[in-house]
Coordinates of N, CA and C in Angstrom, one line a residue:
Chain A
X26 N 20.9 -8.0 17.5 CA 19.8 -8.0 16.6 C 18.5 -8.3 17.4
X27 N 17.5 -7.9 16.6 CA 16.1 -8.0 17.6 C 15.5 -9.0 16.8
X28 N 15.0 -10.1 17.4 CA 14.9 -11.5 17.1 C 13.6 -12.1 18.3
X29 N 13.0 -13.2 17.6 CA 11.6 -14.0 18.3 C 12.2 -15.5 17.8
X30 N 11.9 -16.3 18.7 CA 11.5 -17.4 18.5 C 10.3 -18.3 18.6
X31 N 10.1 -19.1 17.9 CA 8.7 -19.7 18.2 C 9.4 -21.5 18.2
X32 N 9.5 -22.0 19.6 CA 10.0 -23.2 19.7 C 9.1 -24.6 18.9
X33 N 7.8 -24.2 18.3 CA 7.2 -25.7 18.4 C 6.3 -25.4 17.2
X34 N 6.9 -26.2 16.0 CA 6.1 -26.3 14.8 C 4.8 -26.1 14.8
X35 N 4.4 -26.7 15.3 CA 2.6 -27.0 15.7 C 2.4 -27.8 16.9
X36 N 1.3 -26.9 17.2 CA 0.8 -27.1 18.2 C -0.5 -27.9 18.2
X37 N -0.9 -29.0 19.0 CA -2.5 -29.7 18.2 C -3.2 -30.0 19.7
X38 N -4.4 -29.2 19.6 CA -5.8 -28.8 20.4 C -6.6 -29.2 20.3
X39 N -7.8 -29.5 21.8 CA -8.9 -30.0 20.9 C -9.6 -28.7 21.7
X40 N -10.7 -28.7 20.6 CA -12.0 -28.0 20.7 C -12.5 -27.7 22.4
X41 N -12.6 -26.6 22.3 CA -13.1 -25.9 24.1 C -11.5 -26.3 24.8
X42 N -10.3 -26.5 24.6 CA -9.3 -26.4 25.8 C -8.5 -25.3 25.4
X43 N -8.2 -25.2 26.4 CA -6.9 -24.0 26.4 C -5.9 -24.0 25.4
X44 N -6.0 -23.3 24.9 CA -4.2 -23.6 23.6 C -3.5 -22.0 24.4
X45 N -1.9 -22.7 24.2 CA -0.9 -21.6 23.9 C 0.0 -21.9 23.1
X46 N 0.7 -20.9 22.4 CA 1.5 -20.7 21.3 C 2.6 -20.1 21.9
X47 N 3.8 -20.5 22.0 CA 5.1 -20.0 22.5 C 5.7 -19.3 21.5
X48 N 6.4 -18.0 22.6 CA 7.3 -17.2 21.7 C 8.2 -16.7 23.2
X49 N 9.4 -16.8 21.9 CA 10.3 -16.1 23.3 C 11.4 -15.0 22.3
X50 N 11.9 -14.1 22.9 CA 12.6 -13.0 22.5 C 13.9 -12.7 22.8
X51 N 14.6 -12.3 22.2 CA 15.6 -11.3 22.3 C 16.0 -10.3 22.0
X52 N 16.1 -9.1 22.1 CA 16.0 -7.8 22.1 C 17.0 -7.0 23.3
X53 N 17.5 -5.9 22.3 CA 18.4 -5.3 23.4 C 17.2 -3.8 23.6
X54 N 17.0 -3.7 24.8 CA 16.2 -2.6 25.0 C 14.7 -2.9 25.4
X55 N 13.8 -2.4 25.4 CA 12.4 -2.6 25.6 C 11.8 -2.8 24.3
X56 N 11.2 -4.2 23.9 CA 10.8 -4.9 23.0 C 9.4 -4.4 23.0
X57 N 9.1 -4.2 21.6 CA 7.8 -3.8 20.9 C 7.7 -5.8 20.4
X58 N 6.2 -6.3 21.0 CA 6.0 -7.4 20.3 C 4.6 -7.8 19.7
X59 N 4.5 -8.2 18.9 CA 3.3 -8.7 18.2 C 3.1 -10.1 18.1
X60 N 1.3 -10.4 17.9 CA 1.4 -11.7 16.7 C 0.3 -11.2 16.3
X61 N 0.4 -12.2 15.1 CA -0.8 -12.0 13.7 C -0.6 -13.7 13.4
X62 N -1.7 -13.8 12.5 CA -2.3 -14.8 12.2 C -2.6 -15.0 10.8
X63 N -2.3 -16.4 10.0 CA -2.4 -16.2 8.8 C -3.3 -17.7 8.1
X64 N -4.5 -17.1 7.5 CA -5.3 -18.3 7.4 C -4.7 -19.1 5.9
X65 N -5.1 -19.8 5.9 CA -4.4 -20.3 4.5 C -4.6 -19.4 3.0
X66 N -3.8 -18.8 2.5 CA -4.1 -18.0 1.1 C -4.3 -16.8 1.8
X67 N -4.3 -16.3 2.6 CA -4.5 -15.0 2.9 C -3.4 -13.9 3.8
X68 N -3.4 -12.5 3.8 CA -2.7 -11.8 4.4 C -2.4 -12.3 6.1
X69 N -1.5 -11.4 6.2 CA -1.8 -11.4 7.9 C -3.1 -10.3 8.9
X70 N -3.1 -11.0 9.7 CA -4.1 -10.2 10.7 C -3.3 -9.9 11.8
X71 N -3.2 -8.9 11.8 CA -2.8 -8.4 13.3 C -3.7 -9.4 14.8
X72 N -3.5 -9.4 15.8 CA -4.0 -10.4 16.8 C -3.8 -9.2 17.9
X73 N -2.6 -8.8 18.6 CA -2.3 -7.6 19.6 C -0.8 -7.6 19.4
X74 N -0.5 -6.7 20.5 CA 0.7 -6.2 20.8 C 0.6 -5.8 22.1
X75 N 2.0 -6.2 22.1 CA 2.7 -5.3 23.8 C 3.9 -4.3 23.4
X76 N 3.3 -3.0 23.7 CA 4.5 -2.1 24.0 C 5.2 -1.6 25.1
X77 N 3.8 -1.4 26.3 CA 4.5 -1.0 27.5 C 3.1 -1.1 28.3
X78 N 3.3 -1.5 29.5 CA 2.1 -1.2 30.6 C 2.1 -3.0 30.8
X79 N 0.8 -3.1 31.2 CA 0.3 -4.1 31.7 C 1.1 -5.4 30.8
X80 N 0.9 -6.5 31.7 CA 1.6 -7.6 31.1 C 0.8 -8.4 30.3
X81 N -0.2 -8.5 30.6 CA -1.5 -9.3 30.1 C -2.2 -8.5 28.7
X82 N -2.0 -8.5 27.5 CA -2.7 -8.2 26.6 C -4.0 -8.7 26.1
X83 N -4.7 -7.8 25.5 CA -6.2 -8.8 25.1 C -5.8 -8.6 23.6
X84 N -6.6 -9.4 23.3 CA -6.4 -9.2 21.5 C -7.9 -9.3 21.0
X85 N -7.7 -9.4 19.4 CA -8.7 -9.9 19.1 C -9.0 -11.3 18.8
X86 N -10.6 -11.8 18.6 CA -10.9 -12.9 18.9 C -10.5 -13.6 19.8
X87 N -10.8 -13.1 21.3 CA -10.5 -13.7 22.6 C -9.5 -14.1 22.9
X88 N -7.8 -13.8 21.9 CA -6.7 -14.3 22.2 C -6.4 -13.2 22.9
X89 N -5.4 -13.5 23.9 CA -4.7 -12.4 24.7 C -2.6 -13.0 24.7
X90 N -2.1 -12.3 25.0 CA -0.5 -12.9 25.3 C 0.0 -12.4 26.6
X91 N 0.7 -12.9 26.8 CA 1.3 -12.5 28.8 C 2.6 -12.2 28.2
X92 N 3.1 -10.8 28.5 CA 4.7 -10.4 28.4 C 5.2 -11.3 29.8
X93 N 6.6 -11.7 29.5 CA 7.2 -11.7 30.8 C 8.6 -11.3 30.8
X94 N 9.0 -10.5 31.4 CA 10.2 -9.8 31.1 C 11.4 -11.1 32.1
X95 N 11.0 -11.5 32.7 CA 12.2 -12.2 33.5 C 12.3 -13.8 32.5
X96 N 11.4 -14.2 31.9 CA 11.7 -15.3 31.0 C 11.5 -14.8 29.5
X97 N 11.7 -13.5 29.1 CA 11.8 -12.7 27.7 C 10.8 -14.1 26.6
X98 N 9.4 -13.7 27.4 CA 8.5 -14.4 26.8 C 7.6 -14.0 26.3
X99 N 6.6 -14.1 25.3 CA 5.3 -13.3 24.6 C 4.6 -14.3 24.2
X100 N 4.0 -15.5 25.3 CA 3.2 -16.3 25.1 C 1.8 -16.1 24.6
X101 N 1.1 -16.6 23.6 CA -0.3 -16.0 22.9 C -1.1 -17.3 23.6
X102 N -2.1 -16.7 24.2 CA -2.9 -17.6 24.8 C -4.5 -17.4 24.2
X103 N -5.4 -18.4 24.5 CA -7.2 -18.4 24.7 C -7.4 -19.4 25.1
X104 N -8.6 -18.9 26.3 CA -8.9 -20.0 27.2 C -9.6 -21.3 26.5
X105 N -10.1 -21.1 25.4 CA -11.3 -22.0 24.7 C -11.0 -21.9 23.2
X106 N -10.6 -22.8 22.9 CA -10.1 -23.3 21.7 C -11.3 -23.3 20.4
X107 N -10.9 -22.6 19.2 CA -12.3 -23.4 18.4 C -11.8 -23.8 16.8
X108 N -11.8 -25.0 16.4 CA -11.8 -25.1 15.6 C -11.7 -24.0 14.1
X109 N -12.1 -23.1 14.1 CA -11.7 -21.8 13.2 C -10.4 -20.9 13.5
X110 N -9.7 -21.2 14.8 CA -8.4 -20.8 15.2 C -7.5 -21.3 13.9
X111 N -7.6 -22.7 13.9 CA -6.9 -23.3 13.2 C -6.0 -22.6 12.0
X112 N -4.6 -22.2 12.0 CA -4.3 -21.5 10.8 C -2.6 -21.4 11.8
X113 N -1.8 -20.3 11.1 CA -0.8 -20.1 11.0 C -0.2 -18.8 12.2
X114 N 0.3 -18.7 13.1 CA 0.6 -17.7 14.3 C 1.8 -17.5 14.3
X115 N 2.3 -15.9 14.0 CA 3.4 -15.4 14.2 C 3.6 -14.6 15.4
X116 N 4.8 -14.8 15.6 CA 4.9 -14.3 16.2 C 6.5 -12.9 15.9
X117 N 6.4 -12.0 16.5 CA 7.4 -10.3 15.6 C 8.0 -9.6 16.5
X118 N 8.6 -9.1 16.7 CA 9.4 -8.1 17.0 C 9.8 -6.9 16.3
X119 N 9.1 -5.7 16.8 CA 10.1 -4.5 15.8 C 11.6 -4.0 15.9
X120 N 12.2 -4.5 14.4 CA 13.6 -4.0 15.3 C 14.0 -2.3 14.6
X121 N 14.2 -2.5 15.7 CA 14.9 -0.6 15.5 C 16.1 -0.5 14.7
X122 N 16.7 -1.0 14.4 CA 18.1 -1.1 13.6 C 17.5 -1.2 11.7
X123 N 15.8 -1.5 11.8 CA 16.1 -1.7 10.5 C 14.2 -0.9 10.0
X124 N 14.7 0.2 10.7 CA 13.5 1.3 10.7 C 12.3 0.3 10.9
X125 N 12.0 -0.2 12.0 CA 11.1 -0.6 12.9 C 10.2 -1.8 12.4
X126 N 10.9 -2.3 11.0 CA 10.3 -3.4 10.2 C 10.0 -4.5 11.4
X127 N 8.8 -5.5 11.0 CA 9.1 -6.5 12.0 C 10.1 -7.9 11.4
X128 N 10.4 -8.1 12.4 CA 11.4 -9.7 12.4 C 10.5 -10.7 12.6
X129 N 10.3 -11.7 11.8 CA 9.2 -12.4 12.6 C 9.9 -14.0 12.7
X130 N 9.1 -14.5 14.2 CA 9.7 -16.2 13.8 C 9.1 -16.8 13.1
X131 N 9.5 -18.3 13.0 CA 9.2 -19.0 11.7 C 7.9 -19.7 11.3
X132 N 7.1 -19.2 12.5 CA 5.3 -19.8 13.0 C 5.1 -20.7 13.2
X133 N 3.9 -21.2 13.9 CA 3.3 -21.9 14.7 C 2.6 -22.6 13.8
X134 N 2.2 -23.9 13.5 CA 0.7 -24.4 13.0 C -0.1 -25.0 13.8
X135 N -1.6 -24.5 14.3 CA -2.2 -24.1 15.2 C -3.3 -25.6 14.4
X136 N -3.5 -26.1 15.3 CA -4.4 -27.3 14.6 C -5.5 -27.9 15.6
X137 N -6.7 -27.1 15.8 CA -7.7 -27.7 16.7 C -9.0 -28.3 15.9
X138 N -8.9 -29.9 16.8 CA -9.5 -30.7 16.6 C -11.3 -30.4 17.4
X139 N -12.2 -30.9 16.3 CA -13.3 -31.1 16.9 C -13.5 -32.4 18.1
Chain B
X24 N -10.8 -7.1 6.8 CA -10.2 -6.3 5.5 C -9.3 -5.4 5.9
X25 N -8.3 -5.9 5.4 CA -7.1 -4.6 6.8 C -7.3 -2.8 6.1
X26 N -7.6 -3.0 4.9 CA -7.8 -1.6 4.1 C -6.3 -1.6 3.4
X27 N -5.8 -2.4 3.2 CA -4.9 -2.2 2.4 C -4.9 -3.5 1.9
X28 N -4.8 -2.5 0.0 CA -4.8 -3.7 -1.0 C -4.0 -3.5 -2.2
X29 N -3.2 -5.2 -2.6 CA -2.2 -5.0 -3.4 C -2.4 -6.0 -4.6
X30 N -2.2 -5.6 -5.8 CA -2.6 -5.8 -7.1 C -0.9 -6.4 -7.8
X31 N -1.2 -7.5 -8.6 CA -2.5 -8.5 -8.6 C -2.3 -9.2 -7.3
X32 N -3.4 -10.0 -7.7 CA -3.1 -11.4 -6.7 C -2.5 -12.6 -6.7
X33 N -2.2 -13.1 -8.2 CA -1.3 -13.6 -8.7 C -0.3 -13.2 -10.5
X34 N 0.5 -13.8 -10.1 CA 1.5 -13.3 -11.3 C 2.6 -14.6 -11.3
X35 N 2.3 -14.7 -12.8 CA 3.2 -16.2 -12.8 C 3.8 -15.7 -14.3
X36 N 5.3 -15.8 -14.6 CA 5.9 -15.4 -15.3 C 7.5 -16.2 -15.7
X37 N 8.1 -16.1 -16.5 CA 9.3 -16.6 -16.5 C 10.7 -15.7 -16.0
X38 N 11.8 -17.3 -16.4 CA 12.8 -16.6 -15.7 C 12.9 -15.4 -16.5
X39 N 14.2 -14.6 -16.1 CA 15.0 -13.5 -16.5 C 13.4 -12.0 -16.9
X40 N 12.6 -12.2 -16.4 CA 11.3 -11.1 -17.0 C 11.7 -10.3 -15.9
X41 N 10.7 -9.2 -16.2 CA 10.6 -8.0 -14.7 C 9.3 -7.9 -14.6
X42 N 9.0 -7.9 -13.5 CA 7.0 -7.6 -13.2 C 7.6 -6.5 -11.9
X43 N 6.6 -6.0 -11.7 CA 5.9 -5.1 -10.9 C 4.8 -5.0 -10.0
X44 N 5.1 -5.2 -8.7 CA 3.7 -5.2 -7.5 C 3.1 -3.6 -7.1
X45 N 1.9 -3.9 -7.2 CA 1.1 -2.5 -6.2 C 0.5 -2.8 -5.4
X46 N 0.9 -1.5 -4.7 CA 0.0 -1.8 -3.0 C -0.2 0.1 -2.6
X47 N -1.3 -0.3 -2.0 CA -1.9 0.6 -1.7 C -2.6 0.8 -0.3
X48 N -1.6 1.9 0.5 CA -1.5 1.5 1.9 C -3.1 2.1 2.2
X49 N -3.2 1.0 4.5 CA -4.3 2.6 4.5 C -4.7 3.7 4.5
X50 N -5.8 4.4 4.0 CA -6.0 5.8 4.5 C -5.2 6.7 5.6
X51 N -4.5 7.1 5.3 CA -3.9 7.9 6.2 C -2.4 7.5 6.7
X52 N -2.0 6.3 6.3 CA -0.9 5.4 6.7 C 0.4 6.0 6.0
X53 N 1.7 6.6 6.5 CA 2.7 6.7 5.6 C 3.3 6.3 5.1
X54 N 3.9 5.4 5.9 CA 5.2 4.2 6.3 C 4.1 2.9 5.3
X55 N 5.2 2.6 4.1 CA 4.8 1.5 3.7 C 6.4 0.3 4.2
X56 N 5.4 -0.9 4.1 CA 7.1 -2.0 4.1 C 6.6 -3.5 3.2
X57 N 7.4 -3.5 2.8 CA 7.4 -4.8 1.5 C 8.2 -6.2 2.5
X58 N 7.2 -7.4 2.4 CA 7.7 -8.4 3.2 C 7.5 -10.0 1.9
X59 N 8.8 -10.5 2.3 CA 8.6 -11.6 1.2 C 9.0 -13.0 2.2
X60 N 7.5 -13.7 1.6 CA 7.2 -15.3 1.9 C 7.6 -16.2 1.2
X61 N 8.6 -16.8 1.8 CA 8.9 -18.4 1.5 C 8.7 -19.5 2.3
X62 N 9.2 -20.9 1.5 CA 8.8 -21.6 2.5 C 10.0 -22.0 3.3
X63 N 11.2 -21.7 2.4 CA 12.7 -21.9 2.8 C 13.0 -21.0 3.8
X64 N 12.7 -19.3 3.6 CA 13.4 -17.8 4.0 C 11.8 -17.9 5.1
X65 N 11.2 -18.1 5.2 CA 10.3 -17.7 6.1 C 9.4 -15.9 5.7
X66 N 9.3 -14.9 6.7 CA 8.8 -14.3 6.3 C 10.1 -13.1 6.6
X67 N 10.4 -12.7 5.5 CA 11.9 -11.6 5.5 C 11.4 -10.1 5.2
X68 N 11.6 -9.0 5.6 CA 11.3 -7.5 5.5 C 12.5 -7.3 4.4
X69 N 11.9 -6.6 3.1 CA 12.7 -6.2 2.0 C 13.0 -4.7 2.2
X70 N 12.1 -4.1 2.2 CA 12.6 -2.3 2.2 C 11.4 -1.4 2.7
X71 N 11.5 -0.6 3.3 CA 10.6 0.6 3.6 C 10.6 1.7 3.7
X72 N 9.6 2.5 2.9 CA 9.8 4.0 2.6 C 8.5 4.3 4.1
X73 N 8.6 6.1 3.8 CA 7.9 6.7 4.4 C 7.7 8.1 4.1
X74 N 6.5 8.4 3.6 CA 6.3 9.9 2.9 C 7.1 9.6 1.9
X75 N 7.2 8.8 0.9 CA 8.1 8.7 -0.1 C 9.6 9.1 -0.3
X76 N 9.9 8.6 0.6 CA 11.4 8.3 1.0 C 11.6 6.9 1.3
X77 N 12.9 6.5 0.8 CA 13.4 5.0 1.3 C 13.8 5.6 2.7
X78 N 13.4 4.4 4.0 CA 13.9 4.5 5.1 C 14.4 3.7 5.4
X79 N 14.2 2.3 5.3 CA 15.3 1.0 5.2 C 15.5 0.2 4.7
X80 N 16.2 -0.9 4.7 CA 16.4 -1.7 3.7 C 16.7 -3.1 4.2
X81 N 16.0 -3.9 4.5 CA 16.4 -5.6 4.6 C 17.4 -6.3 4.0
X82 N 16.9 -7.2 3.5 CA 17.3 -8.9 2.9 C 17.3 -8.5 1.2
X83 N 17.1 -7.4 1.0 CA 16.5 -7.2 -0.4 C 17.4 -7.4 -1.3
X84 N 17.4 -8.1 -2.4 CA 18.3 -7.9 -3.5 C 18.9 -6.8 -4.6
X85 N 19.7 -7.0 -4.8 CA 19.8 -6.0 -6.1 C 18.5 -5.6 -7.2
X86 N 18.8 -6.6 -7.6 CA 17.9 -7.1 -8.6 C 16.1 -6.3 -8.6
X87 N 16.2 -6.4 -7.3 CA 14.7 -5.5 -6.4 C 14.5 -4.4 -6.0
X88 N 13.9 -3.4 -6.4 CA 13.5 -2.1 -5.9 C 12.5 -1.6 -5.9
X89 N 12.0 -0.5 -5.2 CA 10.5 -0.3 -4.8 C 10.9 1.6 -5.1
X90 N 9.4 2.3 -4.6 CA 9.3 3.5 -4.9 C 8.0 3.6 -4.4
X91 N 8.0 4.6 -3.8 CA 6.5 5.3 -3.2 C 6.2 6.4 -3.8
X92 N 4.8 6.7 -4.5 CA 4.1 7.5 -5.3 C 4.1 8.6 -4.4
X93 N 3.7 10.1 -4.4 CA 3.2 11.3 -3.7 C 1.9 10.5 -3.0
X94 N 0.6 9.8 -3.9 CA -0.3 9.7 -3.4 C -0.1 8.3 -2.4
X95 N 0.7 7.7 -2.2 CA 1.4 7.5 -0.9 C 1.4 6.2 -1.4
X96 N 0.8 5.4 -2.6 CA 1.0 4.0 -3.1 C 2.6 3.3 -3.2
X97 N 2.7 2.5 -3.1 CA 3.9 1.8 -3.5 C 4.2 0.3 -5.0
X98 N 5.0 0.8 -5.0 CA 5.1 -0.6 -6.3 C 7.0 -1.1 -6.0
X99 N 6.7 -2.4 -6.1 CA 8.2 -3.3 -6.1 C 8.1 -3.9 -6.9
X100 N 9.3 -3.4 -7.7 CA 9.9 -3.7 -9.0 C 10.7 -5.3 -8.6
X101 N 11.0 -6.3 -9.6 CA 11.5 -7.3 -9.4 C 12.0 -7.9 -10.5
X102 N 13.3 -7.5 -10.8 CA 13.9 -7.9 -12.6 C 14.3 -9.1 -12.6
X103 N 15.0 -9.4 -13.9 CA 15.8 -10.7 -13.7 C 15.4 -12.0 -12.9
X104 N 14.3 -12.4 -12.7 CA 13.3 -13.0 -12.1 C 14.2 -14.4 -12.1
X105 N 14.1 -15.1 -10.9 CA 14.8 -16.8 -11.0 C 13.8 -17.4 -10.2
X106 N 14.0 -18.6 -10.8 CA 13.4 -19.7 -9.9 C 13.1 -19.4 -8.2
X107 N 14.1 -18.7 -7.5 CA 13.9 -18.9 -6.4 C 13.3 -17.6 -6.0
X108 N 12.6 -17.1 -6.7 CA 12.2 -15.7 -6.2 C 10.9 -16.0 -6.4
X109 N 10.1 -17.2 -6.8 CA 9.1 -17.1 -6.5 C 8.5 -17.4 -5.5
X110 N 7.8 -16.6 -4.6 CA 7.2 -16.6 -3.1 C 5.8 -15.4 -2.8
X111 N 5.8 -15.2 -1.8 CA 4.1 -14.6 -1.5 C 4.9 -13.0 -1.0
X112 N 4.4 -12.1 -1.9 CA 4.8 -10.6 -1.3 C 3.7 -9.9 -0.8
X113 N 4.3 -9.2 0.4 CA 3.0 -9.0 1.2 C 3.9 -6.9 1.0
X114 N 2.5 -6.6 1.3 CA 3.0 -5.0 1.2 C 2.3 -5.0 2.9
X115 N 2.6 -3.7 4.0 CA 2.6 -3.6 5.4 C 2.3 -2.1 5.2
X116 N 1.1 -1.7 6.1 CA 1.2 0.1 6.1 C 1.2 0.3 7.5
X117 N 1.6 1.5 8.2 CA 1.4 1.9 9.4 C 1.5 3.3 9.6
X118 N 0.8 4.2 10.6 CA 0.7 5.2 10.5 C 2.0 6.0 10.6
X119 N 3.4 5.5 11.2 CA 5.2 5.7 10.6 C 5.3 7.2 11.4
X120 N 4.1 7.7 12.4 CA 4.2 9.0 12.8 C 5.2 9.1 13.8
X121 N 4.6 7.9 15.0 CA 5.2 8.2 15.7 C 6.8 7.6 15.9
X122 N 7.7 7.4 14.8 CA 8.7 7.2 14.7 C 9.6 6.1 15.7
X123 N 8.7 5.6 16.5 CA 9.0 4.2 17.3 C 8.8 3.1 17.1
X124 N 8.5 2.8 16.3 CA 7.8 1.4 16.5 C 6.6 0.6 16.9
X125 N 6.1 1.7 17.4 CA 5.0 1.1 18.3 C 3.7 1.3 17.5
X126 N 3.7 1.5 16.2 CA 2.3 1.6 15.3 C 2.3 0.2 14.7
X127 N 0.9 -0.2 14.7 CA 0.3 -1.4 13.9 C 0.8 -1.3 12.7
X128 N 1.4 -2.4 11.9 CA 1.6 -2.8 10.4 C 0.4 -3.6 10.3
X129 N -0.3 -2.8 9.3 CA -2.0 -4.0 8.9 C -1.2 -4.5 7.3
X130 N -1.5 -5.5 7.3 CA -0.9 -6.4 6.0 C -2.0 -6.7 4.8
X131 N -1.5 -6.3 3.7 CA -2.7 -6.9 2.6 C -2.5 -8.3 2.4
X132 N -3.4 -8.1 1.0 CA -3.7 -9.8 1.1 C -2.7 -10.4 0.6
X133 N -1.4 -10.3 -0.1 CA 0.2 -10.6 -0.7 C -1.0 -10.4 -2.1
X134 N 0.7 -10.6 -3.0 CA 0.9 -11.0 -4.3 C 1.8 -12.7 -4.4
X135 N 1.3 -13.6 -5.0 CA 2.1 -14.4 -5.2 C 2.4 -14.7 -6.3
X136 N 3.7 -14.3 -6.6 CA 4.7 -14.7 -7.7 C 5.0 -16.3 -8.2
X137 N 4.8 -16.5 -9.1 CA 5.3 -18.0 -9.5 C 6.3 -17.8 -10.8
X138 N 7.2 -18.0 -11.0 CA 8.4 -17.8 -11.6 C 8.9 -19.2 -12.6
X139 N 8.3 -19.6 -13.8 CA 8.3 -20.6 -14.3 C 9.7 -20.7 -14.9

């Protein structure tokens, strides 16, 4: 099965530092991965994806994620934290076994302090 | 505003009823997919058509079925309604062309069901 994990309930930042959000994968094949972002009461937002090429993704709102194929990782990073981050981070995998729906793990709670 | 939007926004109802969710993918989008939020189940993929065809099928219950209009809308049906079926339904559109996986699912804003 094509599966994410996200090891760490929440994560807690302060304002202007670096935050990352862990995600790690399993997948048989070359992994399609995403995250999106979910503010409270509202849909998801897409953030980026990696499908193939470079390892370093940019996303939107200055997040980016680093594939790494030798530690099957899809870490979501921003260098500078801001209090409006604050909200809910998934992290997905499309799996092919179930017409390309995503799997998602069980999220992140993203909590940056002023 | 991802461009896809699904009606209502809330729906609170009792056991044993049937209600009905709409969603309305983006412009141009084929591939719809139906995803249901708990706080127990997390976020689970229920079913997905494309060009109005079913193409797969999740975690979904019996009890639950969906249908895609010609004009490419979708609605999930949900009978016999229990306590534990109430949670946040999110409808997912993506352009489903290029038959990999590799197109964006833009998410509406859910429906949340409360199930009294």
């Amino acid at each position: 099965a094509q599966s994410v994990a996200q090891p760490e309930d929440q994560v807690n930042v302060a304002e202007g530092n670096p935050l990352t959000v862990k995600c790690t994968y399993s997948v048989s094949g070359n992994p399609y991965l995403f995250w999106y972002v979910q503010y409270p009461n509202r849909g998801l937002q897409f953030l980026l994806k990696y499908i193939t090429g470079d390892n370093l993704v940019k996303g939107s709102y200055g997040f980016e994620a680093e594939f790494n194929k030798s530690q099957t990782s899809f870490h979501l990073k921003k260098p500078s934290a801001l209090v409006s981050d604050s909200a809910l981070y998934f992290c997905a995998v499309r799996d092919k076994h179930s017409g390309y729906a995503l799997n998602f793990g069980k999220g992140t709670s993203l909590l940056v302090t002023p | 505003d991802s461009g896809v939007t699904q009606t209502p926004k809330h729906l609170i109802t009792a056991t044993g009823q049937r209600v009905t969710l709409r969603c309305s993918p983006r412009s141009g989008d084929l591939s719809v997919y139906w995803y249901q939020q708990s706080l127990d189940q997390g976020l689970q993929f229920l079913i997905q058509y494309y060009n109005g065809e079913e193409r797969a099928k999740g975690n979904i219950l019996e009890r639950f079925s969906a249908q895609q209009f010609p004009d490419l809308h979708s609605e999930l049906n949900l009978s016999s309604l229990e306590l534990g079926d109430s949670a946040l339904y999110f409808c997912a559109s993506s352009e489903g062309t290029s038959g990999k996986g590799m197109d964006t699912q833009y998410f509406g804003p859910g429906t949340r069901l409360t199930v009294l």
